[in-house]
GROMACS .gro file of C-alpha atoms in nm:
model
  367
    1MET     CA    1   1.746  17.434  15.145
    2PHE     CA    2   2.024  17.225  15.289
    3ARG     CA    3   2.122  17.269  15.650
    4ILE     CA    4   2.479  17.291  15.770
    5ALA     CA    5   2.548  17.162  16.117
    6LEU     CA    6   2.854  17.383  16.150
    7LEU     CA    7   2.641  17.696  16.135
    8ARG     CA    8   2.354  17.617  16.367
    9PRO     CA    9   2.366  17.802  16.700
   10ALA     CA   10   2.259  17.496  16.898
   11PHE     CA   11   2.249  17.128  16.824
   12ALA     CA   12   1.897  17.001  16.760
   13GLN     CA   13   1.933  16.675  16.947
   14ALA     CA   14   2.049  16.686  17.303
   15GLY     CA   15   2.115  16.314  17.347
   16HIS     CA   16   2.422  16.139  17.213
   17ALA     CA   17   2.586  16.431  17.031
   18SER     CA   18   2.541  16.669  17.322
   19LYS     CA   19   2.706  16.411  17.543
   20LEU     CA   20   2.998  16.399  17.305
   21PHE     CA   21   3.024  16.775  17.280
   22ASN     CA   22   3.025  16.822  17.654
   23GLN     CA   23   3.250  16.531  17.740
   24THR     CA   24   3.487  16.593  18.029
   25LYS     CA   25   3.647  16.254  18.060
   26THR     CA   26   4.022  16.249  18.038
   27PHE     CA   27   4.208  16.116  17.737
   28ALA     CA   28   4.404  15.889  17.968
   29SER     CA   29   4.096  15.670  17.995
   30LEU     CA   30   4.013  15.676  17.624
   31ALA     CA   31   4.185  15.345  17.548
   32GLU     CA   32   3.957  15.170  17.798
   33GLU     CA   33   3.641  15.355  17.699
   34VAL     CA   34   3.655  15.274  17.329
   35ARG     CA   35   3.686  14.900  17.386
   36SER     CA   36   3.323  14.885  17.492
   37ASP     CA   37   3.045  14.985  17.254
   38SER     CA   38   2.852  15.127  17.548
   39THR     CA   39   3.123  15.388  17.611
   40PHE     CA   40   3.274  15.422  17.261
   41HIS     CA   41   3.289  15.782  17.139
   42ILE     CA   42   3.480  16.010  16.906
   43PRO     CA   43   3.677  16.259  17.118
   44VAL     CA   44   3.623  16.633  17.082
   45VAL     CA   45   3.951  16.829  17.075
   46ASP     CA   46   3.974  17.206  17.109
   47PHE     CA   47   4.242  17.283  16.850
   48SER     CA   48   4.273  17.647  16.959
   49LYS     CA   49   4.492  17.514  17.241
   50PHE     CA   50   4.746  17.410  16.979
   51ARG     CA   51   4.706  17.709  16.748
   52ARG     CA   52   4.734  17.963  17.030
   53ALA     CA   53   4.967  17.779  17.268
   54ARG     CA   54   5.174  18.010  17.484
   55ASP     CA   55   5.467  17.772  17.519
   56LYS     CA   56   5.599  17.438  17.396
   57ALA     CA   57   5.459  17.247  17.691
   58GLU     CA   58   5.105  17.370  17.622
   59LYS     CA   59   5.142  17.289  17.254
   60LYS     CA   60   5.267  16.940  17.337
   61ARG     CA   61   4.969  16.870  17.566
   62SER     CA   62   4.732  16.965  17.287
   63ALA     CA   63   4.925  16.755  17.035
   64ASP     CA   64   4.903  16.458  17.270
   65GLU     CA   65   4.522  16.492  17.276
   66VAL     CA   66   4.508  16.477  16.895
   67VAL     CA   67   4.745  16.181  16.870
   68THR     CA   68   4.572  15.990  17.151
   69ALA     CA   69   4.243  16.020  16.963
   70PHE     CA   70   4.409  15.901  16.644
   71LYS     CA   71   4.574  15.609  16.824
   72GLU     CA   72   4.260  15.483  16.994
   73VAL     CA   73   3.976  15.578  16.757
   74GLY     CA   74   4.132  15.710  16.436
   75PHE     CA   75   3.876  15.993  16.438
   76VAL     CA   76   3.839  16.322  16.620
   77TYR     CA   77   3.594  16.611  16.624
   78LEU     CA   78   3.813  16.921  16.583
   79LYS     CA   79   3.659  17.239  16.722
   80ASP     CA   80   3.799  17.594  16.723
   81HIS     CA   81   4.002  17.492  16.420
   82GLY     CA   82   4.028  17.838  16.267
   83ILE     CA   83   3.802  17.798  15.962
   84SER     CA   84   3.508  18.036  16.003
   85ASP     CA   85   3.145  17.933  15.975
   86GLU     CA   86   3.101  18.184  15.694
   87VAL     CA   87   3.376  18.024  15.486
   88VAL     CA   88   3.226  17.678  15.531
   89GLN     CA   89   2.874  17.802  15.458
   90ASN     CA   90   2.987  17.966  15.134
   91ALA     CA   91   3.157  17.644  15.020
   92PHE     CA   92   2.834  17.450  15.088
   93ILE     CA   93   2.626  17.707  14.899
   94LYS     CA   94   2.850  17.694  14.591
   95SER     CA   95   2.861  17.315  14.608
   96ALA     CA   96   2.480  17.301  14.608
   97ASP     CA   97   2.473  17.544  14.316
   98PHE     CA   98   2.698  17.311  14.119
   99PHE     CA   99   2.494  16.997  14.182
  100ARG     CA  100   2.177  17.178  14.071
  101LEU     CA  101   2.320  17.207  13.720
  102PRO     CA  102   2.151  16.994  13.452
  103SER     CA  103   2.293  16.644  13.416
  104GLU     CA  104   2.424  16.718  13.068
  105ALA     CA  105   2.623  17.018  13.194
  106LYS     CA  106   2.783  16.813  13.472
  107ALA     CA  107   2.852  16.524  13.233
  108LYS     CA  108   3.075  16.753  13.024
  109LEU     CA  109   3.307  16.771  13.327
  110ALA     CA  110   3.322  16.394  13.381
  111TRP     CA  111   3.603  16.234  13.584
  112GLU     CA  112   3.829  16.046  13.341
  113ASP     CA  113   4.159  15.933  13.491
  114PRO     CA  114   4.274  15.816  13.837
  115ARG     CA  115   4.605  15.994  13.783
  116SER     CA  116   4.416  16.322  13.758
  117ASN     CA  117   4.130  16.248  14.001
  118ARG     CA  118   3.946  16.559  13.888
  119GLY     CA  119   3.597  16.620  13.759
  120TYR     CA  120   3.238  16.515  13.806
  121VAL     CA  121   3.148  16.162  13.918
  122GLN     CA  122   2.790  16.064  13.845
  123GLN     CA  123   2.583  15.857  14.084
  124GLY     CA  124   2.675  15.487  14.075
  125ARG     CA  125   3.018  15.524  13.914
  126GLU     CA  126   3.219  15.495  14.236
  127ARG     CA  127   3.197  15.204  14.477
  128VAL     CA  128   3.420  15.259  14.779
  129THR     CA  129   3.533  14.935  14.941
  130GLN     CA  130   3.833  14.774  15.104
  131SER     CA  131   3.854  14.518  14.824
  132SER     CA  132   4.125  14.537  14.556
  133ASP     CA  133   3.975  14.261  14.343
  134PRO     CA  134   3.837  14.419  14.020
  135ALA     CA  135   3.577  14.147  13.973
  136GLU     CA  136   3.454  14.174  14.331
  137ILE     CA  137   3.433  14.554  14.308
  138ALA     CA  138   3.245  14.533  13.977
  139ALA     CA  139   2.996  14.295  14.136
  140LEU     CA  140   2.949  14.527  14.435
  141ARG     CA  141   2.901  14.824  14.203
  142ALA     CA  142   2.639  14.637  14.002
  143LYS     CA  143   2.453  14.515  14.309
  144ALA     CA  144   2.485  14.810  14.546
  145PRO     CA  145   2.650  15.121  14.396
  146ASP     CA  146   2.719  15.418  14.622
  147SER     CA  147   2.418  15.650  14.611
  148LYS     CA  148   2.601  15.978  14.571
  149GLU     CA  149   2.749  16.212  14.313
  150SER     CA  150   3.069  16.411  14.360
  151MET     CA  151   3.293  16.680  14.217
  152GLU     CA  152   3.668  16.628  14.254
  153ILE     CA  153   3.908  16.925  14.267
  154GLY     CA  154   4.287  16.919  14.293
  155ARG     CA  155   4.563  17.180  14.305
  156ASP     CA  156   4.490  17.420  14.022
  157TRP     CA  157   4.847  17.490  13.915
  158ASP     CA  158   4.934  17.129  13.831
  159ALA     CA  159   5.136  17.122  13.508
  160THR     CA  160   4.997  16.787  13.392
  161TRP     CA  161   4.642  16.753  13.526
  162LYS     CA  162   4.385  17.030  13.505
  163ASN     CA  163   4.073  17.088  13.711
  164GLN     CA  164   3.744  17.081  13.525
  165TRP     CA  165   3.547  17.392  13.609
  166PRO     CA  166   3.187  17.477  13.515
  167GLN     CA  167   3.130  17.797  13.321
  168GLU     CA  168   3.140  18.103  13.548
  169LYS     CA  169   2.799  18.213  13.420
  170ASP     CA  170   2.651  17.875  13.523
  171VAL     CA  171   2.786  17.874  13.879
  172PRO     CA  172   2.909  18.226  13.963
  173GLY     CA  173   3.192  18.228  14.216
  174PHE     CA  174   3.230  17.851  14.221
  175LYS     CA  175   3.593  17.837  14.107
  176SER     CA  176   3.720  18.118  14.328
  177THR     CA  177   3.534  17.980  14.631
  178MET     CA  178   3.672  17.630  14.590
  179LEU     CA  179   4.028  17.741  14.523
  180SER     CA  180   4.021  17.955  14.836
  181PHE     CA  181   3.865  17.674  15.040
  182PHE     CA  182   4.127  17.430  14.910
  183GLN     CA  183   4.406  17.659  15.032
  184THR     CA  184   4.237  17.716  15.368
  185CYS     CA  185   4.206  17.341  15.423
  186HIS     CA  186   4.569  17.286  15.326
  187GLU     CA  187   4.680  17.540  15.585
  188LEU     CA  188   4.480  17.359  15.853
  189HIS     CA  189   4.633  17.032  15.734
  190VAL     CA  190   4.981  17.176  15.794
  191SER     CA  191   4.884  17.269  16.151
  192VAL     CA  192   4.726  16.932  16.229
  193MET     CA  193   5.027  16.747  16.089
  194SER     CA  194   5.248  16.961  16.312
  195SER     CA  195   5.046  16.840  16.608
  196VAL     CA  196   5.079  16.480  16.486
  197ALA     CA  197   5.456  16.523  16.463
  198LEU     CA  198   5.482  16.654  16.819
  199GLY     CA  199   5.248  16.388  16.951
  200LEU     CA  200   5.462  16.116  16.792
  201GLY     CA  201   5.781  16.256  16.946
  202LEU     CA  202   5.907  16.419  16.625
  203HIS     CA  203   6.009  16.778  16.557
  204GLU     CA  204   5.708  17.002  16.497
  205GLU     CA  205   5.821  17.075  16.140
  206PHE     CA  206   5.898  16.712  16.053
  207PHE     CA  207   5.624  16.686  15.790
  208ALA     CA  208   5.663  17.038  15.648
  209ASP     CA  209   5.874  16.942  15.344
  210LYS     CA  210   5.669  16.626  15.288
  211ILE     CA  211   5.328  16.792  15.239
  212GLN     CA  212   5.402  17.129  15.079
  213GLU     CA  213   5.320  17.015  14.722
  214GLN     CA  214   4.948  17.022  14.816
  215TYR     CA  215   4.882  16.689  14.648
  216HIS     CA  216   4.530  16.692  14.794
  217ASN     CA  217   4.175  16.631  14.674
  218LEU     CA  218   3.874  16.847  14.756
  219ARG     CA  219   3.558  16.640  14.714
  220LEU     CA  220   3.213  16.795  14.704
  221LEU     CA  221   2.944  16.536  14.777
  222SER     CA  222   2.572  16.529  14.711
  223TYR     CA  223   2.358  16.241  14.833
  224PRO     CA  224   2.015  16.263  14.669
  225SER     CA  225   1.695  16.182  14.850
  226ILE     CA  226   1.616  15.815  14.797
  227PRO     CA  227   1.368  15.564  14.943
  228VAL     CA  228   1.473  15.447  15.289
  229SER     CA  229   1.391  15.094  15.179
  230ALA     CA  230   1.668  15.115  14.917
  231LEU     CA  231   1.921  15.167  15.196
  232LYS     CA  232   1.803  14.863  15.391
  233GLU     CA  233   1.890  14.606  15.125
  234GLU     CA  234   2.195  14.389  15.185
  235GLY     CA  235   2.522  14.570  15.115
  236THR     CA  236   2.361  14.904  15.036
  237ALA     CA  237   2.477  15.240  15.169
  238ARG     CA  238   2.516  15.597  15.060
  239ALA     CA  239   2.889  15.520  15.073
  240GLY     CA  240   3.015  15.168  15.145
  241ILE     CA  241   3.249  15.055  15.420
  242HIS     CA  242   3.600  15.185  15.353
  243SER     CA  243   3.908  15.354  15.490
  244ASP     CA  244   4.057  15.664  15.328
  245TYR     CA  245   4.375  15.654  15.124
  246GLY     CA  246   4.589  15.952  15.227
  247SER     CA  247   4.719  16.110  15.546
  248LEU     CA  248   4.416  16.288  15.693
  249THR     CA  249   4.058  16.359  15.586
  250PHE     CA  250   3.858  16.666  15.690
  251VAL     CA  251   3.482  16.607  15.672
  252PHE     CA  252   3.239  16.900  15.682
  253GLN     CA  253   2.884  16.771  15.741
  254ASP     CA  254   2.537  16.914  15.708
  255ASP     CA  255   2.295  16.822  15.986
  256VAL     CA  256   2.129  16.525  15.814
  257GLY     CA  257   2.384  16.279  15.950
  258GLY     CA  258   2.462  15.929  15.831
  259LEU     CA  259   2.838  15.906  15.874
  260GLU     CA  260   2.923  15.605  16.088
  261VAL     CA  261   3.258  15.498  16.235
  262GLN     CA  262   3.353  15.139  16.311
  263ASN     CA  263   3.472  15.058  16.660
  264PRO     CA  264   3.807  14.894  16.577
  265HIS     CA  265   3.775  14.668  16.881
  266SER     CA  266   3.423  14.534  16.834
  267GLY     CA  267   3.348  14.595  16.466
  268LYS     CA  268   3.020  14.774  16.549
  269PHE     CA  269   2.941  15.100  16.370
  270HIS     CA  270   2.863  15.416  16.566
  271PRO     CA  271   2.721  15.744  16.432
  272ALA     CA  272   2.956  16.039  16.389
  273THR     CA  273   2.668  16.271  16.474
  274PRO     CA  274   2.718  16.625  16.337
  275ILE     CA  275   2.835  16.869  16.605
  276PRO     CA  276   2.811  17.241  16.524
  277GLY     CA  277   3.141  17.418  16.477
  278THR     CA  278   3.349  17.102  16.440
  279ILE     CA  279   3.524  16.920  16.159
  280VAL     CA  280   3.541  16.542  16.164
  281VAL     CA  281   3.906  16.450  16.107
  282ASN     CA  282   4.027  16.096  16.049
  283VAL     CA  283   4.351  15.914  15.976
  284GLY     CA  284   4.402  15.768  15.627
  285ASP     CA  285   4.589  15.459  15.520
  286LEU     CA  286   4.912  15.635  15.427
  287LEU     CA  287   4.944  15.802  15.767
  288ALA     CA  288   4.869  15.469  15.934
  289ARG     CA  289   5.148  15.309  15.729
  290TRP     CA  290   5.377  15.603  15.805
  291SER     CA  291   5.316  15.552  16.178
  292ASN     CA  292   5.354  15.172  16.154
  293ASP     CA  293   4.988  15.147  16.260
  294VAL     CA  294   5.043  15.346  16.578
  295LEU     CA  295   4.770  15.572  16.435
  296ARG     CA  296   4.449  15.401  16.321
  297SER     CA  297   4.296  15.426  15.975
  298THR     CA  298   3.945  15.338  16.088
  299ARG     CA  299   3.676  15.209  15.855
  300HIS     CA  300   3.361  15.412  15.813
  301ARG     CA  301   3.053  15.443  15.591
  302VAL     CA  302   2.757  15.668  15.512
  303VAL     CA  303   2.413  15.518  15.571
  304GLY     CA  304   2.053  15.637  15.581
  305PRO     CA  305   1.906  15.873  15.840
  306SER     CA  306   1.876  15.765  16.199
  307ARG     CA  307   1.534  15.642  16.309
  308GLU     CA  308   1.569  15.846  16.630
  309LYS     CA  309   1.599  16.170  16.433
  310TYR     CA  310   1.369  16.111  16.136
  311GLY     CA  311   1.127  15.845  16.259
  312SER     CA  312   0.972  15.628  15.991
  313LEU     CA  313   1.028  15.844  15.683
  314GLU     CA  314   0.976  15.677  15.349
  315MET     CA  315   1.234  15.895  15.177
  316ALA     CA  316   1.583  15.957  15.315
  317PRO     CA  317   1.649  16.334  15.305
  318ALA     CA  318   1.912  16.468  15.070
  319ARG     CA  319   2.254  16.509  15.230
  320GLN     CA  320   2.556  16.725  15.151
  321SER     CA  321   2.911  16.701  15.275
  322ILE     CA  322   3.253  16.823  15.177
  323ALA     CA  323   3.562  16.608  15.224
  324PHE     CA  324   3.917  16.738  15.197
  325PHE     CA  325   4.152  16.445  15.144
  326CYS     CA  326   4.498  16.546  15.267
  327ASN     CA  327   4.789  16.363  15.109
  328PRO     CA  328   5.166  16.361  15.142
  329ASN     CA  329   5.360  16.494  14.844
  330GLY     CA  330   5.304  16.282  14.536
  331THR     CA  331   5.677  16.213  14.521
  332ALA     CA  332   5.704  16.118  14.890
  333HIS     CA  333   5.817  15.769  14.988
  334ILE     CA  334   5.620  15.655  15.289
  335SER     CA  335   5.810  15.432  15.531
  336ALA     CA  336   5.783  15.380  15.906
  337LEU     CA  337   5.863  15.689  16.112
  338PRO     CA  338   6.168  15.656  16.337
  339THR     CA  339   5.967  15.701  16.658
  340CYS     CA  340   5.718  15.431  16.554
  341VAL     CA  341   5.957  15.137  16.514
  342SER     CA  342   6.166  14.938  16.760
  343GLU     CA  343   6.299  14.589  16.812
  344LYS     CA  344   5.963  14.491  16.956
  345ALA     CA  345   5.770  14.675  16.685
  346PRO     CA  346   5.955  14.636  16.353
  347ALA     CA  347   5.825  14.803  16.038
  348LYS     CA  348   5.512  14.627  15.910
  349TYR     CA  349   5.507  14.765  15.555
  350ASP     CA  350   5.739  14.810  15.262
  351PRO     CA  351   5.792  15.173  15.159
  352VAL     CA  352   5.540  15.309  14.907
  353ASN     CA  353   5.528  15.610  14.678
  354THR     CA  354   5.230  15.836  14.749
  355GLU     CA  355   5.120  15.891  14.390
  356GLN     CA  356   5.152  15.527  14.290
  357TYR     CA  357   4.962  15.412  14.598
  358ILE     CA  358   4.671  15.655  14.559
  359VAL     CA  359   4.638  15.606  14.183
  360ARG     CA  360   4.622  15.229  14.236
  361ARG     CA  361   4.351  15.264  14.501
  362LEU     CA  362   4.150  15.502  14.282
  363SER     CA  363   4.183  15.268  13.985
  364ASP     CA  364   4.027  14.993  14.196
  365THR     CA  365   3.741  15.217  14.310
  366TYR     CA  366   3.606  15.362  13.986
  367SER     CA  367   3.444  15.200  13.685
   0.00000   0.00000   0.00000
């Protein structure tokens, strides 16, 4: 049975993650702390302070915490975010039910088109990378494919692209659970983007009409148990080094671990150790472009289990996660925000269309 870090009453390892969870250092010092690998950490932000703020000043202080984390690290652990443990647990259970289907049943739902970005992706088909060179990506895929399988789900009312659902009798409650979870994550996305707007000196509702189309992607991920030795070969990983494409990503982890975040100052990778009750939230490329790189789209990867936690196991334990990739409207044109440009900091990027940008990146990623 898989284990979900979000639902455990206490974290199993007191060391590094407990230190993160109990951190009391001020965000004012974060810029200095993250420059050194010895003090680098992903901040923990209590989002209830934003959701339940009693006045604008309190809401602004909370928004500043979120934006400071995104400026300096690009990642944050969001706690008290409003999504219940029971809702997350149910999504993990239904996800596991889906991946237990026979291969031939999943293959009938195969991912087919980057414009749709829906359906089942078998192990080895995707190779996430920063490269945009088709030949280089093909070589990486052949040498060290990502050791995972996934199920991609989009907005279900799309007039052009349809989700690919398993038969209800095969995975009872799967469709209804995922559609509800998709909507729940979108609502949290709206709240977090409101905090980003305030933290960047914009009106709280600045992004409201730029994200309401729900042009998002819910990705269920299953990393099978594989020999640890297979993850120690050059270039291998459960998911290769990459940044995400959209505005924000919400990552729900089980307690196996393996997600690592690159210190943007040193290049060294640090574990994003699962912390119960939190969601890992990170900035994607489009939000970085939108903010003229004021907010960081930080590279990350998924590797094998930590030696400290699992010792010298021969087989890496199976891992599950759920990622909700938040995107601006497909029709949105992303150009530098007015509060993120100046004479000293002119716009770095040409405007891009959300749909065209994401489809191009997906086309590079998949075989």
